[in-house]
Coordinates of C-alpha atoms in Angstrom, one line a residue:
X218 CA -44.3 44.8 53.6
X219 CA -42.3 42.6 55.9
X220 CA -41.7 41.8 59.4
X221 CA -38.7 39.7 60.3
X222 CA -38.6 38.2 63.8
X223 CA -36.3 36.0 65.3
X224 CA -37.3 32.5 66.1
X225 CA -34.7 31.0 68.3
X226 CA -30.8 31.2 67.7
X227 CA -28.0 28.5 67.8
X228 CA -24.3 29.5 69.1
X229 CA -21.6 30.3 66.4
X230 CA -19.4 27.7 66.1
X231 CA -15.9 27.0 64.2
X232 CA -15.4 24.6 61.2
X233 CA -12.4 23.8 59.5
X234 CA -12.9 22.6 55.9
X235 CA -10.3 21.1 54.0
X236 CA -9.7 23.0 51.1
X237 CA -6.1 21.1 49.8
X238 CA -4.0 24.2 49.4
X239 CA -0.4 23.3 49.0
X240 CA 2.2 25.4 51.0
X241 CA 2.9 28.4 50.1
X242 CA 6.7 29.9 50.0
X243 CA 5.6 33.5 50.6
X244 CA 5.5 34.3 53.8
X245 CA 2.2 36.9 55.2
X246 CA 4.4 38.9 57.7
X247 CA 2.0 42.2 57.5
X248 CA -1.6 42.9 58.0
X249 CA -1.4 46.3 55.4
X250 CA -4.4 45.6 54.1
X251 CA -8.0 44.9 54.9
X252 CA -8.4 41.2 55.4
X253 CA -4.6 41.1 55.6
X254 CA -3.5 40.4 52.2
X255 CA -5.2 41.3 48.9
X256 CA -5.7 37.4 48.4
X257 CA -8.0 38.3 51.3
X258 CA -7.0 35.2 53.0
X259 CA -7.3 36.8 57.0
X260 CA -3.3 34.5 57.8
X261 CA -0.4 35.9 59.3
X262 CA 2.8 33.4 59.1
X263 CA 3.9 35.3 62.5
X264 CA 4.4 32.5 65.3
X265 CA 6.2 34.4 68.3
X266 CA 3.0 33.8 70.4
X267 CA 1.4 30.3 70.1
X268 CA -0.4 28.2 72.9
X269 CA 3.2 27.8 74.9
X270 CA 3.2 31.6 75.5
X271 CA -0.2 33.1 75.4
X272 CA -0.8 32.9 78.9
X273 CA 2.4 35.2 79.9
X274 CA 0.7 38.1 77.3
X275 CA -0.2 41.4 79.5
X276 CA -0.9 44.7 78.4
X277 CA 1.7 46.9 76.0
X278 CA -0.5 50.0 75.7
X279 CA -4.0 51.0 75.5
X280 CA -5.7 53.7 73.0
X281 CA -9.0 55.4 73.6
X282 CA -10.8 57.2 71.2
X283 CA -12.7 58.7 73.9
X284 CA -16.0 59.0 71.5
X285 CA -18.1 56.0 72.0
X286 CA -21.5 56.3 73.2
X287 CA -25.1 54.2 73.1
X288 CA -25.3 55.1 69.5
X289 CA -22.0 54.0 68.3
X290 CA -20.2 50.5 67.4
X291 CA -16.3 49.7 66.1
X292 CA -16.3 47.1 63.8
X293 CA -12.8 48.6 62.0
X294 CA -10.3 46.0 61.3
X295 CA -7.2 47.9 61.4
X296 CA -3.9 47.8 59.0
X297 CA -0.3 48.8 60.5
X298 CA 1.9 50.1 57.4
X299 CA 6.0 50.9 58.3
X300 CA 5.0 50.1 62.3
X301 CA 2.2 53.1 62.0
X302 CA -1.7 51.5 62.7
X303 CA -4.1 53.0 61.0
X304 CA -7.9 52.6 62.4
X305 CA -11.1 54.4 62.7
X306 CA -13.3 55.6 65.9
X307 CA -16.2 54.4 66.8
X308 CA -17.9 57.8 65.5
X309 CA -15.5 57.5 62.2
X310 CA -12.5 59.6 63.1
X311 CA -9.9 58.6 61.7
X312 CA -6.3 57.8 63.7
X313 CA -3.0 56.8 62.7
X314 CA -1.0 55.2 66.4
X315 CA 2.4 53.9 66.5
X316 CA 2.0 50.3 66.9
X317 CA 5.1 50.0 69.6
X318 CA 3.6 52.5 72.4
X319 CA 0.3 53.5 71.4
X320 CA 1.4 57.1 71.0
X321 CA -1.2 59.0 68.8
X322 CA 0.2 60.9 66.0
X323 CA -2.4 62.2 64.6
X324 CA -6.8 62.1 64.4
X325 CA -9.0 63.2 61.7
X326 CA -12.0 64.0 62.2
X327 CA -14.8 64.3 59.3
X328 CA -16.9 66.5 61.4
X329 CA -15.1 69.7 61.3
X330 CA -17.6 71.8 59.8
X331 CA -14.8 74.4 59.3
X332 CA -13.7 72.4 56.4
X333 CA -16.4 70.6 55.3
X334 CA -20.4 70.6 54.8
X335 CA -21.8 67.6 57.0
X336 CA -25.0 66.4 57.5
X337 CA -24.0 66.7 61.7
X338 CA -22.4 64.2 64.4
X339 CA -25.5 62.0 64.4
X340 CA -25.6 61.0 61.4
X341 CA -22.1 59.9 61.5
X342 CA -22.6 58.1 64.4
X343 CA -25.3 56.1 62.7
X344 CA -22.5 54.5 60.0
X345 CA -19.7 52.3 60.9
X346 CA -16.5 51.7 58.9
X347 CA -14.7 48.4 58.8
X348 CA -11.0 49.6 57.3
X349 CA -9.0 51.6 55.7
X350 CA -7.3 51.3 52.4
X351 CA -3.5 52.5 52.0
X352 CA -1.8 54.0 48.8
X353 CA 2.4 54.8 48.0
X354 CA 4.0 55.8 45.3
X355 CA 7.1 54.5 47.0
X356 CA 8.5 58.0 47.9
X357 CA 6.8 60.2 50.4
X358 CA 3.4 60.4 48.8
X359 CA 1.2 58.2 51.5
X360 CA -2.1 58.4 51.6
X361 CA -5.5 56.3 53.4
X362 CA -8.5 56.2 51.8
X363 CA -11.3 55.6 54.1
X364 CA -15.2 56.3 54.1
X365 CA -17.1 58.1 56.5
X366 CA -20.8 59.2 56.1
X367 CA -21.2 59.3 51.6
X368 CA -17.8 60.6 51.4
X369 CA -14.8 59.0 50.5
X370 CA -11.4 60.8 52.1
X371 CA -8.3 60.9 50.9
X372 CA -6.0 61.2 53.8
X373 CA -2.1 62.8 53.6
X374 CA -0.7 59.4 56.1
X375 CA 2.3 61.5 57.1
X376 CA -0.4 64.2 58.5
X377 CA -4.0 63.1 58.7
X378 CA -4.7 66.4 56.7
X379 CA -6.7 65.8 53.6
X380 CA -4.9 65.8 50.4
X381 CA -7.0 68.9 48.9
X382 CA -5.9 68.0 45.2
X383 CA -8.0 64.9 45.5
X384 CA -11.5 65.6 44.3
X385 CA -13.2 68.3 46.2
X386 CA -10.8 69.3 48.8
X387 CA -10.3 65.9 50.0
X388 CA -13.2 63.8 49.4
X389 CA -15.8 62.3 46.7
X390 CA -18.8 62.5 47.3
X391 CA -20.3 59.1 46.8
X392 CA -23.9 59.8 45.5
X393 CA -21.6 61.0 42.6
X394 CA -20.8 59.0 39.3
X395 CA -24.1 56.6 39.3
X396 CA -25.5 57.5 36.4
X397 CA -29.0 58.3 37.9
X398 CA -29.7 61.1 40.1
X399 CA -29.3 59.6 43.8
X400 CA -28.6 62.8 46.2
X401 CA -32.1 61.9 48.4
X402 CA -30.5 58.1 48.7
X403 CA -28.9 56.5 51.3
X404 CA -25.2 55.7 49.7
X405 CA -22.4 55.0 52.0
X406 CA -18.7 53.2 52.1
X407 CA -18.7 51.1 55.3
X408 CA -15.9 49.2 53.9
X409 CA -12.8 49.7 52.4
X410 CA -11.5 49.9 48.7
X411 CA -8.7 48.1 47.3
X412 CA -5.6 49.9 45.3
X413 CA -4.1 48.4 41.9
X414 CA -1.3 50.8 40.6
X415 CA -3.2 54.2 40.9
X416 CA -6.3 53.4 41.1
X417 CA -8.7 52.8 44.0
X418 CA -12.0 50.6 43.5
X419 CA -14.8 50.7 46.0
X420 CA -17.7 49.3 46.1
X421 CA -20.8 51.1 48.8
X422 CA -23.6 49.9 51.0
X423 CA -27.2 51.2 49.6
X424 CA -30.6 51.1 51.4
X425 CA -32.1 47.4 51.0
X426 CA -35.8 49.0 50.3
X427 CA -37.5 49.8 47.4
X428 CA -36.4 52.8 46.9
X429 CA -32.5 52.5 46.5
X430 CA -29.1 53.7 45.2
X431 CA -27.4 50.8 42.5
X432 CA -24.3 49.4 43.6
X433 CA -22.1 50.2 40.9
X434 CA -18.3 49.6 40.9
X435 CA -16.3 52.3 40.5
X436 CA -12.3 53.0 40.4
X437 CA -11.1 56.6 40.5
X438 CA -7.6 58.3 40.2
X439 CA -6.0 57.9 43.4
X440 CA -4.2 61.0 42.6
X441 CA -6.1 63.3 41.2
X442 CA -10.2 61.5 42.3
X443 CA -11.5 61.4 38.9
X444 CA -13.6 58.2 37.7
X445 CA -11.5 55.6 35.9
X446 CA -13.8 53.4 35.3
X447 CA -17.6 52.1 36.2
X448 CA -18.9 48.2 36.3
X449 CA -23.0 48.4 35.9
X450 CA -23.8 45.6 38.4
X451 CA -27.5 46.5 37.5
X452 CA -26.7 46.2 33.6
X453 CA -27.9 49.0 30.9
X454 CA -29.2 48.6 27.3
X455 CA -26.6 47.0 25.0
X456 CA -24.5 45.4 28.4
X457 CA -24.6 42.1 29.0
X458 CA -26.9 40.7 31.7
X459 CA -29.3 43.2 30.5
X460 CA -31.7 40.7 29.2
X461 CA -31.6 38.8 32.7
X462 CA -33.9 41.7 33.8
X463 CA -38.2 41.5 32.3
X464 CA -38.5 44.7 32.9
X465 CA -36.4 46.5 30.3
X466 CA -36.4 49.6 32.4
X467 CA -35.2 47.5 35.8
X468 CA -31.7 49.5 35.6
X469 CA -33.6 53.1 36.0
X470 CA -35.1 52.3 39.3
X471 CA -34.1 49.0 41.1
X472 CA -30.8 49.4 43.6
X473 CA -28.7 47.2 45.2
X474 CA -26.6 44.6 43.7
X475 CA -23.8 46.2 45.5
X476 CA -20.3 45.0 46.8
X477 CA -20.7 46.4 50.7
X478 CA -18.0 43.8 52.0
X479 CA -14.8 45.2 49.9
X480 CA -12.4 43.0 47.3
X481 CA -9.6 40.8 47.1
X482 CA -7.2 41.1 44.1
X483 CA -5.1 39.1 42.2
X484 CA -2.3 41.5 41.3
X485 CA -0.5 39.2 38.9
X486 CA -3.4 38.4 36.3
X487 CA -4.8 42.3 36.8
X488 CA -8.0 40.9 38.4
X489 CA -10.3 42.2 41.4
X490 CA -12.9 40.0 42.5
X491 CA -16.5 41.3 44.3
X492 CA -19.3 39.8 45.4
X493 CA -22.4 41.5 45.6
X494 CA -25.6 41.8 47.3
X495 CA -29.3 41.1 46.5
X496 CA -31.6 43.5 44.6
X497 CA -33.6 45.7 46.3
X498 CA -36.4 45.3 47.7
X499 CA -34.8 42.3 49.5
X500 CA -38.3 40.2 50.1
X501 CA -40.2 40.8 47.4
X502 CA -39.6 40.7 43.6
X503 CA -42.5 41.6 41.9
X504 CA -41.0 44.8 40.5
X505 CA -38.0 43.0 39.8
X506 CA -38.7 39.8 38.2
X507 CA -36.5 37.5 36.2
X508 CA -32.8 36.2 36.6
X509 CA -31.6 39.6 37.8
X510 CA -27.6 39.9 37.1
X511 CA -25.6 40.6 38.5
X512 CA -27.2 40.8 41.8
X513 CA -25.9 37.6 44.4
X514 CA -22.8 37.1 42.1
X515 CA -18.9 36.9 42.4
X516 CA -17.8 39.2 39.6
X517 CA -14.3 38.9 38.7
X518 CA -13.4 42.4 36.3
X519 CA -10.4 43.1 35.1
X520 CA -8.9 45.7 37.0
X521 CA -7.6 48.4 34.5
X522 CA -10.5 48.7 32.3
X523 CA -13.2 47.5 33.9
X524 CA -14.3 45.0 32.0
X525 CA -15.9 42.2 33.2
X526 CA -14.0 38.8 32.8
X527 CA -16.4 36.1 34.2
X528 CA -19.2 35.9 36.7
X529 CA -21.1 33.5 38.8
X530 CA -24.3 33.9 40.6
X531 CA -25.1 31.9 43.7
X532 CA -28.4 32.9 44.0
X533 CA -31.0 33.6 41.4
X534 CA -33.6 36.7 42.1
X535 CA -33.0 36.6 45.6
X536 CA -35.7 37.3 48.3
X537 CA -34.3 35.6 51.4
X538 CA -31.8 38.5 51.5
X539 CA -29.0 36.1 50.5
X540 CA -26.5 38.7 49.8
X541 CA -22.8 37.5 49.5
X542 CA -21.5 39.3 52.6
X543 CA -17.5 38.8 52.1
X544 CA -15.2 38.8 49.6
X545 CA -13.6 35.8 48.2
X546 CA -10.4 34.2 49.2
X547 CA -7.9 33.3 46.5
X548 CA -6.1 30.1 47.3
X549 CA -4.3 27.9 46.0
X550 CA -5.6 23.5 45.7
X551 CA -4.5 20.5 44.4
X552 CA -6.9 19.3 42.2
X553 CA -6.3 15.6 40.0
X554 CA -2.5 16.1 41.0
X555 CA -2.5 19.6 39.6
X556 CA -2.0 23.0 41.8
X557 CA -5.0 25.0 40.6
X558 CA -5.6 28.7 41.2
X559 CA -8.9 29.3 42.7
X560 CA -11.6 31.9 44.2
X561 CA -13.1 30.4 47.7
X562 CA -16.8 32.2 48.2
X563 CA -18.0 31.3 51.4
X564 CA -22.2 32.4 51.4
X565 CA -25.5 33.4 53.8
X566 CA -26.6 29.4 52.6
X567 CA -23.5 27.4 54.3
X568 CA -22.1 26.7 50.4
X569 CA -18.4 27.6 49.7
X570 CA -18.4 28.1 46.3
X571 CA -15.2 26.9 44.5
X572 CA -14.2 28.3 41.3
X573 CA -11.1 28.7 38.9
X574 CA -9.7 32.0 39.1
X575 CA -9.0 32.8 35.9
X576 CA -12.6 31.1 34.4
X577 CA -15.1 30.7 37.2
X578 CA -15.7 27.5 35.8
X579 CA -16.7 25.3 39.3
X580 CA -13.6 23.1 41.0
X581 CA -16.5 20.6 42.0
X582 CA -19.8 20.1 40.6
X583 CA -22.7 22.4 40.9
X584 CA -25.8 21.6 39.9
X585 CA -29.0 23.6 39.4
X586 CA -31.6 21.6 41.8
X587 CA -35.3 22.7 41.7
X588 CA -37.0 24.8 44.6
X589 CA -40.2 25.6 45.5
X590 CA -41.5 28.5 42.8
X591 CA -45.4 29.3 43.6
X592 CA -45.7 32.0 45.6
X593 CA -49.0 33.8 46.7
X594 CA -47.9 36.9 46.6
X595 CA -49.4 39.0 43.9
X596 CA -46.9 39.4 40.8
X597 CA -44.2 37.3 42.3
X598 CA -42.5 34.5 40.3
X599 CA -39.8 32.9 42.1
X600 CA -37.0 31.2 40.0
X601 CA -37.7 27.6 39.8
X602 CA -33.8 26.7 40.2
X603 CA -30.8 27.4 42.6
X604 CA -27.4 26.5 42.6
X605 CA -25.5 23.8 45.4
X606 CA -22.8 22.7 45.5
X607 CA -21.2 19.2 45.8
X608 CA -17.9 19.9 47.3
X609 CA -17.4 20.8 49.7
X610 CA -20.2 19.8 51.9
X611 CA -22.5 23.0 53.6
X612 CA -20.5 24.0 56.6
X613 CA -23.9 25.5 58.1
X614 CA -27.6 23.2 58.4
X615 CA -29.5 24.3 55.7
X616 CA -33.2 23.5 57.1
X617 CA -34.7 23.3 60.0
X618 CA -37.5 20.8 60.7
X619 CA -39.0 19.7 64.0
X620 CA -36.2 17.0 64.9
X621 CA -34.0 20.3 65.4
X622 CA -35.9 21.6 68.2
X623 CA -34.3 21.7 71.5
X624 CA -35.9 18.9 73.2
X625 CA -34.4 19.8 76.4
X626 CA -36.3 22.5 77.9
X627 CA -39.4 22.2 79.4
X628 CA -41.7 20.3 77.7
X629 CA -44.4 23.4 77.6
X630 CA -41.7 25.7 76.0
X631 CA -41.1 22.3 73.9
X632 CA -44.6 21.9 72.1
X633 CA -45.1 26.1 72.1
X634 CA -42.2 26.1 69.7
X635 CA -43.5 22.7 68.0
X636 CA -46.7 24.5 67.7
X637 CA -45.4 27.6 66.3
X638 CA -42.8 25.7 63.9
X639 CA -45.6 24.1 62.4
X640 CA -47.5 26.8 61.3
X641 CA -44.9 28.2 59.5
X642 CA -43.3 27.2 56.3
X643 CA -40.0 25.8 56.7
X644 CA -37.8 22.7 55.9
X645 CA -36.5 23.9 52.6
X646 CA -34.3 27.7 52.7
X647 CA -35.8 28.6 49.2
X648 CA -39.1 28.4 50.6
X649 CA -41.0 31.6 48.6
X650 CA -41.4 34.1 51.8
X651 CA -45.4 34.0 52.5
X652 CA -48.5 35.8 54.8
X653 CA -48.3 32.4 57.5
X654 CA -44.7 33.2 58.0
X655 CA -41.5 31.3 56.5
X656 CA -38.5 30.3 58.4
X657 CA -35.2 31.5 57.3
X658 CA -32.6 29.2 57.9
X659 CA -29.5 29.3 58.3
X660 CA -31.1 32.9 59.1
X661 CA -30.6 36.2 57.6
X662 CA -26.8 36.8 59.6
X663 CA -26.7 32.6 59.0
X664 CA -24.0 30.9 57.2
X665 CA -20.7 32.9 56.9
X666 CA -21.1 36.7 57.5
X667 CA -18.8 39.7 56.8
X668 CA -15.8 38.8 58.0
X669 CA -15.5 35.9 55.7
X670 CA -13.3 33.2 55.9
X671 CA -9.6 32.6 56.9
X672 CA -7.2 30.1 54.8
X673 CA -3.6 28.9 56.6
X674 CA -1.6 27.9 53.0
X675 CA 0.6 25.8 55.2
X676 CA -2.1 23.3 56.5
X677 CA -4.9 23.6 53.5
X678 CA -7.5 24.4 56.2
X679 CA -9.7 27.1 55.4
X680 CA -11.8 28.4 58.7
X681 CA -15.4 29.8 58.4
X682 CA -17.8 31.2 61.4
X683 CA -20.4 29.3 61.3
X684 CA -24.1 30.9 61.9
X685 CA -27.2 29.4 62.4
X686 CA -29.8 31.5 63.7
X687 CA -33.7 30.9 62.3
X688 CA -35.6 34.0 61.5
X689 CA -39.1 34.2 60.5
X690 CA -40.4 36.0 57.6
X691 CA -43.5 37.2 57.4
X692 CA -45.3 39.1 53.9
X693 CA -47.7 41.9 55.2
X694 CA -50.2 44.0 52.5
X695 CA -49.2 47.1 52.3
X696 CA -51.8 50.1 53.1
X697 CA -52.4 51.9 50.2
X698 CA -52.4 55.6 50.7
X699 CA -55.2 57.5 51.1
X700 CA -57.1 59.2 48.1
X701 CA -57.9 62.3 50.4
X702 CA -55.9 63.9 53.6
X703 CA -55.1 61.6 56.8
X704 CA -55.2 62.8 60.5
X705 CA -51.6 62.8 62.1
X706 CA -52.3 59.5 63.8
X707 CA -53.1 57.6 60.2
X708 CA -50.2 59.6 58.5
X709 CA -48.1 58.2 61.8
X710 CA -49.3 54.7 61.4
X711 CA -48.5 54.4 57.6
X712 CA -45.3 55.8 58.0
X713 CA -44.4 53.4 60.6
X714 CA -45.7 50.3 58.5
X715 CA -43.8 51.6 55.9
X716 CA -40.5 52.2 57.1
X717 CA -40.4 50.9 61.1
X718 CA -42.2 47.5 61.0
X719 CA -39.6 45.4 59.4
X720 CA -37.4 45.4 62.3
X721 CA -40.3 46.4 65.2
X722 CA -43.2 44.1 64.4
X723 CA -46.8 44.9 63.3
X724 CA -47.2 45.4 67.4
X725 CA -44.3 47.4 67.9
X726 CA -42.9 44.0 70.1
X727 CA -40.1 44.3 68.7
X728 CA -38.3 41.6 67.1
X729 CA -34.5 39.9 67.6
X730 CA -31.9 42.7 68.5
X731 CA -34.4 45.5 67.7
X732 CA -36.6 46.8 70.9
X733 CA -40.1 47.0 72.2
X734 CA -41.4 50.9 71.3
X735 CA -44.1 49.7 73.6
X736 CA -44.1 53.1 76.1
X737 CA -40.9 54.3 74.5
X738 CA -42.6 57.8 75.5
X739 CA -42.2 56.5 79.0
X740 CA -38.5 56.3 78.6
X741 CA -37.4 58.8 76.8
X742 CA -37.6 61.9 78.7

């Protein structure tokens, strides 16, 4: 029922916000976890190459995977534990390389149907994974924990053989443990979990249509794979949150809510922070109406039961796709002359969202500002508020209006694009999506994206990527299905409305990175 297509697009650029952290006297020598550090804060206090040296740099080694192909993409941030690296292929095998020469000591790859029962090499090639998560007892017990296709592995590190007394032979299947029966849904782990003690919490990426997988947290045994414990981010009867949903029955059949950009931890209070994603469907939330916790929130959950400690959503019933797409960063401020632990959140809408760690109460001043809450869609009832935030100031433009457009082109391309602007509704982001089109801006990859956000503890500067990129969003009816049988070509048609057209177009154009299917039969042989 959507098409999104993109409108123009703005280069990425750096900011540095000034987030007042005090120095630090722990040093961040290691990179042995995803992000870094389990604070999550992307700094390494290593300074043997700086801007007097970077220039005399030349190649140590090279490793190939030797299995990338048009399909494929590496987006693995690798970790390098006791001077091993540990990273994954671009068709999810996963390597361990010693980090001095490059030399390989061992590949595993998920695809051995000797072992295991796969759904074949395409559909891993499909997924991507974006780390690894590593486990010790101290002694010789080593493991990784990564996820490829709906599995999670566990991973002998000394080896790269699976560690067979871990769930079934190796691996948990992820469609597992939900509550609700999932096994048609698409449920992956694209990135990685984070360990407390002897347990291992993941989150998992789930379709973003109507017909999706909740994004429950779960922990398991890192030893043994069975479930620890399970945080309903789509809450149940008798679970708070639960009356944020109208319809009572919301937690049977809406998905999403899920934390698809891994955790960062605060080991000392016993505390793992996620940050979720929106409710499905992403555009429209007619069948989803109300508040809708704890989709768009931080969730901060203590880490041996479960429970959850505090929460805070940035975004009430979502349908911009708004999803928090990275972890928070815990840092340290100074705040009225007082050091003050805190969670950083950077977001899709250019906020940073500043909260006490052990509370969530806001740093700065946030305020509840009304938005725009008629929409024309039938049955939808956008929420009349939204949060911002004060301090500090959005790091991304929030809007964009005519006195954005490039006035430096041609002045034909300059009034076609001041044409098209204004027959679309834009100059506020909450703007309800709509038939005419709505412009989403900072986009729908806008603001800060996956990767998150870096903080140096020695300098108090905390470092964000930037996106702007304006999409347009455009409501469609859906066809109903026919009462009586449909010829191929109908059948064809309302499959593709259904499930092609939000990233195609109505025309089959195509739309932003996805491609014309105009005479694809031509090209295809």
């Amino acid at each position: 029922m959507n098409i999104r297509g993109n409108f123009s697009a703005f280069l990425a650029v750096i900011l540095f916000v000034i987030v007042s952290c005090n120095s630090h006297k722990q040093t961040y020598t290691e990179w042995n976890n995803y992000g870094g550090n389990k604070l999550n804060t992307h700094y390494s206090s290593l300074n043997e190459i700086d801007t007097s040296n970077v220039r005399n740099l030349h190649v140590a080694w090279e490793y190939h995977t030797h299995d990338s192909d048009r399909l494929t993409q590496i987006q693995v941030n690798p970790i390098i534990v006791d001077g091993i690296l540990y990273g994954v292929s671009p068709k999810l095998k996963l390597f361990a390389v010693d980090a001095a020469t490059g030399e390989q000591k061992w590949i595993f790859d998920p695809v051995d149907t000797t072992n295991y029962n796969t759904k074949g090499r395409g559909y891993f090639s499909l997924n991507v994974c974006r780390g690894v998560t590593y486990y010790t007892d101290g002694g010789n017990d080593k493991r990784v924990f990564y996820g490829a296709s709906s599995n999670l592995y566990c991973i002998n590190a000394n080896t790269g053989k699976p560690v067979l007394s871990f769930g079934d032979s190796g691996k948990i299947d992820l469609h597992n443990d939900l509550g609700r029966d999932v096994k048609d849904l698409y449920v992956s782990l694209t990135s990685p979990g984070i360990i407390y003690k002897d347990i291992i919490i993941i989150g998992d990426r789930v379709a973003e249509e109507a017909n999706a997988a909740p994004g429950h947290i779960r922990a398991y045994d890192v030893h043994t794979g069975k479930l620890r414990w399970i945080f309903h981010t789509i809450p149940q009867p008798g679970e708070p949150g639960y009356e944020t949903w109208d319809d009572k029955e919301a937690w049977k059949h809406i998905g999403g809510a899920n934390v698809w950009s891994s955790f960062s931890m605060d080991e000392e209070r016993g505390i793992v922070f996620g940050s979720t994603g929106s409710a499905s469907y992403d555009f429209y939330g007619g069948r989803r109406l109300g508040q809708g916790l704890y989709a768009n929130s931080i969730l901060a959950i203590d880490v041996a039961t479960g429970k959850l400690k505090w929460h805070f959503q940035t975004i009430h019933h979502d349908l911009w796709d708004k999803d928090l797409s990275s972890p928070p960063a815990l840092v340290t401020i100074t705040k009225d002359g007082k050091r003050v632990d805190v969670v950083a959140q950077s977001s899709k809408t250019g906020f940073i969202f500043v909260l006490k760690r052990e509370t969530g109460e806001p740093i700065y001043p946030i305020t509840e500002i009304p938005v725009p809450a008629v929409s024309e869609l039938t049955g939808e009832k956008p929420w009349p508020t939204q949060p911002a935030v004060s301090v500090p100031k959005p790091f991304a433009r929030q809007s964009l209006t005519e006195k954005d457009l490039n006035n430096l082109v041609p002045d034909s391309s300059y009034q076609d694009i001041k044409k098209r602007l204004a027959g679309y509704k834009t100059g506020n982001m909450f703007n309800p999506p709509s038939k005419e089109g709505t412009v989403i801006f900072p986009g729908f990859d806008g603001g800060g994206e996956y990767g998150g956000p870096s903080v140096d503890p020695e300098t108090g500067i905390l470092y964000v990527n930037a996106n702007e990129m304006p999409w347009i969003l455009t409501m469609i009816d859906a066809a109903k299905a026919p009462a009586k049988g449909q010829t191929n070509l109908e059948a064809g048609t309302r499959l593709y409305f259904t499930n092609c057209m939000g990233c195609h177009g109505p025309q089959r154009k195509g739309s932003g990175n996805f491609p014309t299917l105009i005479g694809v039969n031509k090209k295809i042989q």
